[in-house]
Short mmCIF file of C-alpha atoms in Angstrom, two decimals:
data_model
loop_
_atom_site.label_atom_id
_atom_site.label_comp_id
_atom_site.label_asym_id
_atom_site.label_seq_id
_atom_site.Cartn_x
_atom_site.Cartn_y
_atom_site.Cartn_z
CA MET A 1406 5.34 21.90 5.35
CA HIS A 1407 5.81 21.65 1.60
CA PHE A 1408 6.34 18.45 -0.31
CA ASN A 1409 7.12 18.27 -4.01
CA ILE A 1410 5.61 14.80 -4.19
CA ARG A 1411 2.34 15.43 -5.99
CA PRO A 1412 -1.17 14.23 -5.18
CA ARG A 1413 -2.81 12.20 -7.89
CA SER A 1414 -6.30 11.42 -9.10
CA TYR A 1415 -7.25 7.94 -10.23
CA SER A 1416 -10.95 8.55 -10.83
CA HIS A 1417 -12.84 6.10 -13.02
CA ILE A 1418 -9.84 4.28 -14.44
CA ILE A 1419 -10.47 0.70 -15.47
CA PHE A 1420 -7.38 -1.32 -14.69
CA THR A 1421 -7.11 -4.18 -17.17
CA VAL A 1422 -3.69 -5.76 -17.23
CA ALA A 1423 -2.74 -7.98 -20.12
CA ALA A 1424 0.91 -8.61 -20.81
CA THR A 1425 1.65 -7.85 -24.46
CA LEU A 1426 5.38 -7.40 -24.34
CA ALA A 1427 7.59 -8.19 -27.29
CA CYS A 1428 9.57 -10.63 -25.18
CA ALA A 1429 8.13 -14.13 -24.99
CA TYR A 1430 6.52 -15.35 -21.79
CA SER A 1431 3.21 -16.68 -20.60
CA PRO A 1432 0.61 -13.86 -20.94
CA LEU A 1433 -0.72 -12.31 -17.77
CA ALA A 1434 -4.42 -11.53 -17.74
CA LEU A 1435 -5.79 -9.59 -14.79
CA THR A 1436 -8.73 -7.23 -14.54
CA ARG A 1437 -9.14 -4.44 -11.98
CA ALA A 1438 -11.08 -1.27 -11.37
CA GLU A 1439 -8.84 1.30 -9.70
CA ALA A 1440 -11.61 3.61 -8.59
CA GLN A 1441 -15.01 2.69 -9.89
CA SER A 1442 -18.04 4.94 -10.07
CA SER A 1443 -20.24 4.54 -7.04
CA THR A 1444 -23.87 3.62 -7.58
CA GLY A 1445 -24.78 3.77 -3.91
CA ASN A 1446 -24.98 6.22 -1.01
CA THR A 1447 -22.28 8.62 0.12
CA TYR A 1448 -21.61 8.97 3.84
CA TYR A 1449 -19.32 11.43 5.61
CA VAL A 1450 -17.18 11.13 8.74
CA GLY A 1451 -15.89 14.23 10.53
CA THR A 1452 -13.80 15.02 13.59
CA ASN A 1453 -16.77 16.95 15.03
CA GLY A 1454 -19.37 14.38 13.98
CA ASN A 1455 -21.69 12.14 15.94
CA ASP A 1456 -22.58 8.54 15.16
CA LEU A 1457 -26.24 9.43 15.79
CA ASN A 1458 -26.12 11.85 12.86
CA SER A 1459 -27.41 11.10 9.37
CA GLY A 1460 -23.93 10.81 7.87
CA SER A 1461 -24.40 13.71 5.44
CA GLU A 1462 -21.64 16.22 4.76
CA THR A 1463 -23.23 18.74 7.12
CA SER A 1464 -24.18 16.11 9.70
CA PRO A 1465 -21.32 13.58 9.57
CA PHE A 1466 -20.70 10.45 11.57
CA ALA A 1467 -17.92 10.53 14.16
CA THR A 1468 -16.24 7.18 13.46
CA ILE A 1469 -15.23 4.99 10.57
CA LYS A 1470 -16.43 2.03 12.64
CA HIS A 1471 -20.00 3.32 12.54
CA ALA A 1472 -19.78 4.05 8.83
CA ASP A 1473 -18.60 0.48 8.28
CA SER A 1474 -21.68 -0.78 10.08
CA VAL A 1475 -24.13 0.92 7.68
CA VAL A 1476 -22.49 0.68 4.23
CA SER A 1477 -23.61 -1.56 1.39
CA PRO A 1478 -22.04 -2.46 -1.97
CA GLY A 1479 -21.53 0.64 -4.11
CA ASP A 1480 -21.41 3.05 -1.16
CA THR A 1481 -18.68 5.61 -0.53
CA VAL A 1482 -17.43 6.87 2.84
CA ILE A 1483 -15.65 10.23 2.74
CA LEU A 1484 -13.51 11.46 5.63
CA LEU A 1485 -13.46 15.23 6.05
CA ASP A 1486 -10.13 16.96 6.68
CA GLY A 1487 -8.66 16.30 10.12
CA THR A 1488 -6.87 13.74 12.27
CA TYR A 1489 -8.59 10.49 13.26
CA LYS A 1490 -7.70 7.58 15.49
CA GLY A 1491 -6.63 4.58 13.46
CA ASP A 1492 -6.72 0.90 14.46
CA VAL A 1493 -9.90 0.43 12.41
CA THR A 1494 -11.30 -2.70 10.76
CA LEU A 1495 -13.36 -2.56 7.58
CA SER A 1496 -15.57 -5.64 7.73
CA LYS A 1497 -18.29 -5.11 5.12
CA SER A 1498 -17.86 -6.26 1.52
CA GLY A 1499 -18.71 -4.76 -1.83
CA ILE A 1500 -19.33 -6.83 -4.92
CA SER A 1501 -17.77 -6.93 -8.38
CA GLY A 1502 -18.58 -3.66 -10.12
CA ASN A 1503 -19.82 -2.07 -6.87
CA PRO A 1504 -16.99 -1.85 -4.35
CA ILE A 1505 -17.20 0.04 -1.07
CA THR A 1506 -14.86 3.03 -1.19
CA TYR A 1507 -13.28 4.77 1.80
CA LYS A 1508 -11.48 7.96 0.82
CA ALA A 1509 -10.32 11.35 2.06
CA GLN A 1510 -12.33 14.33 0.90
CA HIS A 1511 -9.03 16.03 -0.02
CA GLN A 1512 -6.05 13.83 -0.71
CA TRP A 1513 -3.79 13.33 2.33
CA LYS A 1514 -5.79 15.84 4.43
CA ALA A 1515 -7.54 13.11 6.43
CA GLN A 1516 -4.89 11.52 8.64
CA LEU A 1517 -5.33 8.17 10.37
CA VAL A 1518 -2.98 7.75 13.34
CA GLY A 1519 -2.58 4.27 14.78
CA THR A 1520 -1.94 3.75 18.48
CA GLY A 1521 -1.52 -0.03 18.57
CA THR A 1522 1.72 -1.93 19.14
CA GLY A 1523 3.14 -5.35 18.44
CA ASP A 1524 2.66 -8.09 15.88
CA GLY A 1525 -0.57 -7.80 13.90
CA SER A 1526 -1.41 -4.24 14.90
CA ARG A 1527 -2.45 -2.06 11.96
CA VAL A 1528 -3.83 1.40 11.32
CA ILE A 1529 -6.36 0.05 8.78
CA GLY A 1530 -7.28 -3.61 8.43
CA VAL A 1531 -9.70 -5.08 5.91
CA THR A 1532 -11.68 -8.28 6.49
CA GLY A 1533 -14.21 -7.74 3.68
CA SER A 1534 -13.75 -7.94 -0.09
CA TYR A 1535 -14.10 -5.40 -2.91
CA ILE A 1536 -12.92 -2.53 -0.70
CA ILE A 1537 -11.02 0.57 -1.92
CA ILE A 1538 -8.87 2.62 0.51
CA GLN A 1539 -7.87 5.87 -1.13
CA ASP A 1540 -6.09 9.20 -0.50
CA PHE A 1541 -5.39 8.88 3.25
CA ASP A 1542 -2.39 10.00 5.28
CA VAL A 1543 -1.49 6.97 7.42
CA THR A 1544 1.01 6.88 10.29
CA GLY A 1545 1.30 5.83 13.93
CA SER A 1546 2.80 3.31 16.32
CA ASP A 1547 1.27 0.18 14.77
CA ALA A 1548 3.37 -2.56 13.22
CA ASN A 1549 1.52 -2.11 9.92
CA GLY A 1550 -0.18 0.68 8.02
CA ILE A 1551 -2.78 -0.83 5.67
CA ILE A 1552 -3.49 -4.59 5.50
CA LEU A 1553 -5.82 -5.51 2.65
CA ALA A 1554 -6.64 -8.92 4.15
CA SER A 1555 -6.39 -8.69 7.92
CA ALA A 1556 -6.68 -11.18 10.76
CA GLY A 1557 -6.36 -14.18 8.47
CA ARG A 1558 -9.62 -13.43 6.65
CA SER A 1559 -10.17 -14.42 3.03
CA ALA A 1560 -10.49 -10.85 1.81
CA SER A 1561 -9.91 -10.37 -1.93
CA PHE A 1562 -10.21 -7.79 -4.71
CA ASN A 1563 -9.23 -4.97 -2.36
CA GLN A 1564 -7.12 -1.95 -3.31
CA ALA A 1565 -4.93 0.66 -1.62
CA ILE A 1566 -4.74 3.66 -3.95
CA SER A 1567 -2.87 6.98 -3.65
CA ASN A 1568 -2.26 6.85 0.11
CA TYR A 1569 0.67 8.46 1.94
CA VAL A 1570 2.01 5.98 4.53
CA HIS A 1571 5.00 7.18 6.49
CA ASP A 1572 7.16 7.37 9.61
CA MET A 1573 6.33 4.04 11.21
CA VAL A 1574 8.67 2.09 13.47
CA THR A 1575 7.90 -1.60 13.14
CA PRO A 1576 8.50 -4.21 15.87
CA CYS A 1577 11.64 -6.30 15.86
CA ASP A 1578 10.07 -9.75 15.72
CA SER A 1579 9.82 -12.53 13.15
CA ASN A 1580 6.97 -10.72 11.37
CA SER A 1581 8.40 -7.20 11.54
CA GLY A 1582 5.90 -4.87 9.86
CA THR A 1583 4.98 -3.08 6.66
CA ALA A 1584 3.41 0.10 5.34
CA ILE A 1585 0.96 -1.59 2.95
CA SER A 1586 0.35 -5.33 2.63
CA THR A 1587 -1.85 -7.41 0.34
CA GLY A 1588 -2.64 -9.35 3.53
CA GLY A 1589 -2.17 -12.80 4.89
CA GLY A 1590 -2.98 -15.15 7.70
CA SER A 1591 -2.28 -18.60 9.00
CA ASP A 1592 -2.81 -20.36 5.66
CA TYR A 1593 -3.33 -17.50 3.14
CA SER A 1594 -6.17 -19.46 1.52
CA GLY A 1595 -8.82 -17.60 -0.44
CA ILE A 1596 -6.89 -14.31 -0.59
CA SER A 1597 -6.19 -13.04 -4.11
CA HIS A 1598 -6.18 -9.99 -6.39
CA ASN A 1599 -5.38 -7.35 -3.78
CA ASP A 1600 -3.67 -4.38 -5.46
CA ILE A 1601 -1.40 -1.55 -4.28
CA ILE A 1602 -1.45 1.36 -6.72
CA GLY A 1603 0.11 4.83 -6.76
CA ASN A 1604 1.00 5.16 -3.07
CA LEU A 1605 3.80 7.15 -1.45
CA VAL A 1606 5.61 5.18 1.28
CA VAL A 1607 8.37 6.88 3.32
CA ASN A 1608 10.48 5.95 6.34
CA ILE A 1609 9.30 2.53 7.49
CA THR A 1610 12.00 1.35 9.85
CA PRO A 1611 12.46 -1.52 12.32
CA PHE A 1612 12.67 -0.71 16.00
CA ASN A 1613 16.18 0.07 17.22
CA GLY A 1614 17.76 -1.14 13.97
CA CYS A 1615 16.38 -4.63 14.64
CA PRO A 1616 19.58 -6.43 15.66
CA GLY A 1617 17.85 -9.77 15.02
CA GLY A 1618 18.05 -9.02 11.30
CA HIS A 1619 14.33 -8.66 10.50
CA ALA A 1620 13.79 -5.69 8.21
CA ALA A 1621 10.65 -3.69 7.79
CA SER A 1622 9.04 -3.55 4.37
CA GLY A 1623 7.37 -0.75 2.48
CA ILE A 1624 5.02 -2.75 0.24
CA TYR A 1625 4.48 -6.44 0.96
CA GLY A 1626 2.88 -8.75 -1.59
CA GLN A 1627 2.07 -11.92 0.34
CA THR A 1628 -0.79 -13.28 -1.76
CA PRO A 1629 -1.23 -14.23 -5.43
CA ASN A 1630 -2.39 -12.25 -8.46
CA ALA A 1631 -1.55 -8.81 -7.09
CA VAL A 1632 -0.70 -5.67 -9.05
CA ILE A 1633 1.89 -3.41 -7.40
CA ALA A 1634 2.28 -0.40 -9.68
CA ASN A 1635 3.19 3.29 -9.78
CA ASN A 1636 4.31 3.46 -6.15
CA ILE A 1637 7.17 5.57 -4.78
CA VAL A 1638 8.88 3.88 -1.81
CA ILE A 1639 11.67 5.63 0.10
CA ASN A 1640 13.77 4.16 2.93
CA ALA A 1641 11.47 1.32 3.88
CA GLY A 1642 13.77 -1.62 4.65
CA THR A 1643 12.81 -4.04 1.89
CA ASP A 1644 11.05 -1.43 -0.21
CA ILE A 1645 8.91 -3.85 -2.25
CA GLN A 1646 8.79 -7.48 -1.15
CA THR A 1647 6.87 -10.56 -2.27
CA TRP A 1648 6.88 -13.69 -0.11
CA HIS A 1649 4.67 -16.34 1.51
CA ALA A 1650 1.93 -17.24 -1.03
CA ALA A 1651 2.92 -14.71 -3.71
CA THR A 1652 2.79 -15.88 -7.33
CA ASN A 1653 1.63 -14.45 -10.67
CA MET A 1654 2.53 -10.94 -9.49
CA THR A 1655 2.76 -7.75 -11.56
CA ILE A 1656 5.35 -5.27 -10.23
CA PHE A 1657 5.37 -2.42 -12.72
CA GLY A 1658 6.49 1.20 -12.85
CA ASN A 1659 7.56 1.63 -9.24
CA THR A 1660 10.40 3.79 -7.90
CA THR A 1661 12.39 2.65 -4.85
CA ILE A 1662 15.04 4.76 -3.16
CA GLY A 1663 17.29 3.65 -0.30
CA GLY A 1664 16.40 0.89 2.09
CA VAL A 1665 18.08 -2.50 2.19
CA VAL A 1666 16.53 -4.08 -0.94
CA GLY A 1667 14.67 -2.32 -3.72
CA VAL A 1668 12.45 -5.07 -5.16
CA THR A 1669 12.57 -8.71 -4.13
CA LEU A 1670 10.57 -11.48 -5.78
CA GLY A 1671 10.08 -14.78 -4.00
CA ALA A 1672 7.92 -17.14 -1.94
CA GLY A 1673 8.55 -19.14 1.21
CA ASP A 1674 7.62 -19.92 4.82
CA SER A 1675 3.91 -20.36 5.55
CA PRO A 1676 1.70 -21.66 4.03
CA GLY A 1677 4.41 -23.69 2.28
CA GLY A 1678 4.31 -25.42 -1.07
CA ILE A 1679 4.06 -22.15 -3.03
CA THR A 1680 6.32 -21.37 -5.99
CA ASN A 1681 6.39 -17.78 -7.13
CA ASP A 1682 6.14 -18.16 -10.90
CA ASN A 1683 4.76 -16.28 -13.92
CA SER A 1684 5.52 -12.96 -12.23
CA ILE A 1685 6.77 -9.85 -14.00
CA VAL A 1686 9.07 -7.13 -12.62
CA GLN A 1687 9.09 -4.41 -15.26
CA ASN A 1688 9.87 -0.71 -15.73
CA ASN A 1689 10.92 -0.17 -12.11
CA ILE A 1690 13.65 2.16 -10.83
CA SER A 1691 15.71 0.94 -7.87
CA ILE A 1692 18.54 3.08 -6.53
CA ASN A 1693 20.71 3.54 -3.43
CA ALA A 1694 19.85 0.24 -1.69
CA SER A 1695 22.41 -0.87 0.86
CA GLY A 1696 21.85 -4.46 -0.32
CA VAL A 1697 20.34 -5.51 -3.66
CA GLY A 1698 18.43 -3.41 -6.15
CA LEU A 1699 16.46 -6.20 -7.85
CA GLN A 1700 16.47 -9.61 -6.20
CA GLU A 1701 14.96 -13.05 -6.68
CA HIS A 1702 15.14 -15.53 -3.82
CA GLY A 1703 13.30 -18.29 -2.02
CA THR A 1704 11.09 -20.67 -4.01
CA THR A 1705 10.65 -19.33 -7.52
CA GLY A 1706 9.82 -20.82 -10.92
CA THR A 1707 11.47 -20.44 -14.29
CA HIS A 1708 8.83 -18.20 -15.90
CA ASN A 1709 9.48 -14.99 -13.96
CA ARG A 1710 10.67 -12.00 -15.99
CA PHE A 1711 12.75 -8.98 -15.05
CA VAL A 1712 12.34 -6.58 -17.98
CA ASP A 1713 13.45 -2.98 -18.66
CA ASN A 1714 14.30 -1.92 -15.12
CA LEU A 1715 16.77 0.81 -14.11
CA VAL A 1716 19.24 0.19 -11.27
CA PHE A 1717 21.89 2.53 -9.89
CA ASN A 1718 24.18 2.85 -6.90
CA ASN A 1719 22.95 -0.28 -5.12
CA HIS A 1720 25.50 -2.44 -3.30
CA THR A 1721 24.49 -5.20 -5.76
CA ASN A 1722 22.31 -4.10 -8.64
CA VAL A 1723 20.72 -7.40 -9.75
CA GLN A 1724 20.73 -10.83 -8.09
CA LEU A 1725 18.57 -13.55 -9.70
CA ILE A 1726 18.34 -17.33 -9.36
CA ASN A 1727 17.16 -20.32 -11.42
CA GLY A 1728 19.18 -19.13 -14.39
CA ASP A 1729 16.88 -16.12 -14.83
CA VAL A 1730 18.43 -13.19 -16.67
CA ALA A 1731 17.27 -9.57 -16.47
CA THR A 1732 16.76 -8.09 -19.93
CA GLY A 1733 16.80 -4.47 -21.04
CA THR A 1734 18.33 -3.32 -17.74
CA VAL A 1735 19.57 0.28 -17.63
CA THR A 1736 22.43 0.92 -15.19
CA ALA A 1737 22.64 4.69 -14.82
CA ASP A 1738 21.57 7.65 -12.70
CA PRO A 1739 17.83 8.11 -13.43
CA LYS A 1740 18.25 11.91 -13.17
CA PHE A 1741 15.20 12.79 -11.11
CA VAL A 1742 14.16 16.44 -11.08
CA ASN A 1743 15.16 16.73 -7.40
CA ASN A 1744 16.45 13.57 -5.74
CA THR A 1745 16.56 14.36 -2.04
CA GLY A 1746 15.96 10.76 -0.96
CA THR A 1747 13.06 12.05 1.14
CA ALA A 1748 9.39 12.89 0.74
CA ALA A 1749 10.46 16.43 -0.18
CA GLY A 1750 11.98 15.27 -3.47
CA ASP A 1751 10.57 15.44 -7.00
CA TYR A 1752 10.89 12.05 -8.67
CA GLN A 1753 9.75 12.96 -12.14
CA LEU A 1754 12.42 12.52 -14.80
CA GLN A 1755 14.61 15.28 -16.19
CA SER A 1756 14.58 15.69 -19.97
CA ASN A 1757 17.98 13.97 -20.25
CA SER A 1758 17.06 10.98 -18.06
CA PRO A 1759 18.14 7.59 -19.46
CA ALA A 1760 14.81 6.20 -18.19
CA ILE A 1761 12.79 8.16 -20.77
CA GLY A 1762 11.44 5.85 -23.46
CA ALA A 1763 13.60 2.98 -22.15
CA GLY A 1764 10.73 0.69 -21.13
CA LEU A 1765 7.93 -1.17 -22.85
CA ALA A 1766 4.28 -0.41 -22.18
CA LEU A 1767 2.13 -2.92 -20.34
CA ALA A 1768 -1.43 -2.80 -21.61
CA GLY A 1769 -3.91 -1.94 -18.87
CA ILE A 1770 -1.59 0.19 -16.73
CA THR A 1771 -2.99 3.40 -18.11
CA THR A 1772 -1.41 6.12 -15.95
CA ASP A 1773 1.72 6.89 -13.95
CA TYR A 1774 2.03 7.98 -10.30
CA ASP A 1775 0.78 11.48 -11.15
CA GLY A 1776 -2.21 10.25 -13.15
CA ILE A 1777 -0.52 11.11 -16.45
CA SER A 1778 -1.53 8.75 -19.28
CA ARG A 1779 0.89 5.97 -20.08
CA PRO A 1780 1.06 4.60 -23.63
CA GLN A 1781 -0.57 1.20 -24.05
CA THR A 1782 1.75 -0.01 -26.80
CA GLY A 1783 5.34 0.69 -27.76
CA THR A 1784 7.78 2.37 -25.41
CA THR A 1785 7.22 4.24 -22.15
CA ASP A 1786 9.34 5.78 -19.41
CA ILE A 1787 10.76 3.64 -16.61
CA GLY A 1788 9.73 4.43 -13.03
CA ALA A 1789 6.67 5.63 -11.17
CA ALA A 1790 6.62 9.18 -12.58
CA LEU A 1791 7.05 10.10 -16.23
CA SER A 1792 9.26 12.91 -17.49
CA ALA A 1793 8.76 16.36 -15.98
CA GLY A 1794 7.58 17.75 -19.29
CA ALA A 1795 4.47 15.61 -19.09
CA SER A 1796 2.82 17.67 -16.35
CA THR A 1797 3.12 20.70 -14.12
CA PRO A 1798 4.11 19.73 -10.55
CA SER A 1799 1.68 20.67 -7.83
CA THR A 1800 1.99 20.73 -4.07
CA GLY A 1801 1.87 17.47 -2.18
CA PRO A 1802 0.84 16.46 1.33
CA SER A 1803 0.59 19.14 3.95
CA THR A 1804 -0.81 19.38 7.41
CA PRO A 1805 -3.93 21.56 7.66
CA SER A 1806 -2.94 24.97 9.00
CA THR A 1807 -6.28 25.91 10.60
CA GLY A 1808 -7.48 25.04 14.07
CA PRO A 1809 -5.54 24.75 17.34
CA VAL A 1810 -1.91 23.65 17.22
CA ALA A 1811 -0.99 20.44 19.02
CA ALA A 1812 2.32 18.65 19.47
CA GLY A 1813 3.29 15.42 21.19
CA ILE A 1814 6.25 13.09 21.52
CA SER A 1815 6.87 9.58 22.89
CA ALA A 1816 9.86 7.30 23.47
CA SER A 1817 10.03 3.57 22.83
CA ALA A 1818 12.08 3.22 26.02
CA LYS A 1819 12.03 5.83 28.76
CA SER A 1820 14.58 4.07 30.96
CA ILE A 1821 17.78 2.68 29.45
CA THR A 1822 21.30 1.79 30.46
CA ARG A 1823 24.25 3.69 29.05
CA GLY A 1824 24.93 2.59 25.47
CA GLN A 1825 21.34 1.60 24.71
CA SER A 1826 19.04 3.43 22.29
CA SER A 1827 15.49 4.73 22.33
CA VAL A 1828 13.27 5.71 19.39
CA LEU A 1829 11.55 9.09 19.67
CA THR A 1830 8.31 9.47 17.71
CA TRP A 1831 6.54 12.81 17.42
CA ASN A 1832 3.56 14.34 15.67
CA THR A 1833 2.07 17.80 15.30
CA ILE A 1834 -1.39 18.96 14.24
CA ASN A 1835 -2.11 22.25 12.44
CA ALA A 1836 1.55 23.27 12.62
CA VAL A 1837 3.64 24.76 9.80
CA LYS A 1838 6.99 24.09 11.47
CA ALA A 1839 8.40 22.00 14.28
CA THR A 1840 11.57 21.90 16.36
CA LEU A 1841 13.07 19.15 18.50
CA ASN A 1842 15.20 20.60 21.28
CA GLY A 1843 15.59 23.72 19.15
CA THR A 1844 16.49 21.97 15.88
CA ALA A 1845 14.09 22.11 12.94
CA VAL A 1846 12.51 18.73 12.16
CA ALA A 1847 9.66 17.33 10.07
CA LEU A 1848 6.14 17.95 11.35
CA ARG A 1849 5.96 14.28 12.24
CA GLY A 1850 8.61 11.63 12.31
CA SER A 1851 10.93 9.49 14.39
CA ILE A 1852 14.60 9.32 15.28
CA THR A 1853 16.85 6.95 17.21
CA VAL A 1854 18.77 8.55 20.08
CA LYS A 1855 21.50 7.20 22.32
CA PRO A 1856 21.87 9.71 25.18
CA THR A 1857 24.81 9.37 27.53
CA ALA A 1858 22.92 11.08 30.36
CA THR A 1859 19.29 11.55 31.30
CA THR A 1860 17.80 13.83 28.64
CA THR A 1861 14.47 15.55 28.10
CA TYR A 1862 13.35 15.86 24.49
CA LYS A 1863 10.90 18.64 23.65
CA ILE A 1864 8.92 18.95 20.43
CA VAL A 1865 7.43 22.37 19.66
CA GLY A 1866 4.89 22.93 16.91
CA THR A 1867 4.21 26.40 15.54
CA GLY A 1868 1.11 27.33 13.56
CA SER A 1869 0.71 29.83 10.72
CA THR A 1870 -0.43 32.51 13.19
CA GLY A 1871 2.54 31.97 15.52
CA ALA A 1872 0.59 29.95 18.07
CA THR A 1873 2.58 27.09 19.59
CA ASP A 1874 2.14 23.88 21.50
CA TRP A 1875 4.72 21.49 22.87
CA GLY A 1876 5.22 18.06 24.33
CA SER A 1877 8.17 16.43 26.02
CA VAL A 1878 9.49 13.07 27.10
CA THR A 1879 12.41 12.22 29.35
CA VAL A 1880 14.74 9.30 28.70
CA THR A 1881 16.48 8.26 31.91
CA VAL A 1882 19.99 6.82 31.56
CA HIS A 1883 21.28 4.49 34.27
#
C-alpha cells in the first residue's frame, strides 16, 4: 500500500510560541519541546520480546505496560516494527526538560490496535505528565485513539507528535469519540499544555451515522493552553474541535478536508464556567466540510482571532459570534498537489496555490507537517504542508511486507432486521493488497453495509510473495 502522505521528523525542535503578528491582540506566550533529547535510558519493546528480558534492542520487552513500569524521567521507549495490542495506559511522569518518550523505531511501522469498546475506551491513554507519544500507527475498535490526559487524571505537558490515527468507528453516545484528545475528566482541573503536533488523522466516523446527532472528532482540544499545529485531518466528523475547558488555544497551520466542520472554537458543558478567550485560529486550510469551515460557538470571549485562513467549498465557510470578524481570509481552491480527499493524497501546495505566502508567521512554530522550516517573521504559506517546491515527497505509511500474512474482519451487528445497517471493520497484517468480496479495498478500514439478505463478507489479504490469508463474518438479516 502506497501513501503520498509523507513521514516527518521532529527531532530536537524547541517549540516556543509567542504571538508576534502585525494585527493587535493580547500576546500568547507558550513554551514547548516537541521532541527533546533524552538524557536517560533507552528501552525496546518487540513483538517477539519477553518482559523478563533486559529491554535492549536485541533482548526487548514484550509489552508497553512493562516498559511503563520501569521508566524514569528522560528515558525513551522504542517499539520495534510490528503490530501490538493497544488499550495501554502510560502512568509514569517525566519532568520539565526530561520527558519520557514513547516512539516507533520507524515512523508508522509500529501499529497499536485497540480492542476496547464504549465510552472512555482508548488505544493509548496517559495519566502521567511530560510524556511524548510519537510516530505510531493507531487504529482499532476503541472510542478514542490517543488521550493525553486519561481517566480524569491531571496529566499535563504531554504531546502527540507525528502519529497516524485512522479508521476508527466511535460510539454513538453523548461523548462520541476522537482520534487524538488533549484529555479531560469530570472537572478538567489541573490539565494544561497538552499539544497535538504534525499528526495525520483519517476516517474517524460515528457508528451507523449516529442518528442521535453526535459527531466524532478528529482532534479534540478540551483543556487550556494547547497547541494544535501542522496536522492533516481528513473526514473526521468535526475535524478539529475545542470545547469543555478549552481557552488560550493555538490552532495554527492545520489542513482539514471533508467532515462536518473543519475547525470549531468554543467552550461549554462540564466543568462549566469556562470562556474560551485569547485563542488564535491562524493559517489553517478548511475545505469540503458539509457544515462549516471555520466556526465559533458556545461560550467564547471577545479576544479570539481568526487570521489568514483559507476556506473553500464548505457549506458555510465562516461562522463567528460575539462580533468577531475573520481577517485575511482566502476563499479559493488551495490547489493541493493531489487532492484525493483520502490518505493517498498529496497535500503540499502547487506552485500556483493561493495559499503560498498568504499567511503570517507565528514565532515558535518552526516547521510544517513535513518538517520543512517555516519562517519566523514575515509571511508564510497557509496550511499544514508548504509548497511542493520546498521538499521532495517521500513514501508515507505502509504495512510491513515481511512475515506471515493475516486478515480479519468483524461486524458491529451480526444480526439485523431488513433496513438496518452494520459496520464492517477489517485489518490485514503483512499484506500488500486486500479485497472485500472480490473488490479491492484499503489494507485496513471500515464500511457501512445495509444487506437485504443474509450476507457473508470475506476479506482476503495478499502478501508480496503471493501468500494469502482471509477472514469472514456473516450478517444475518431477519
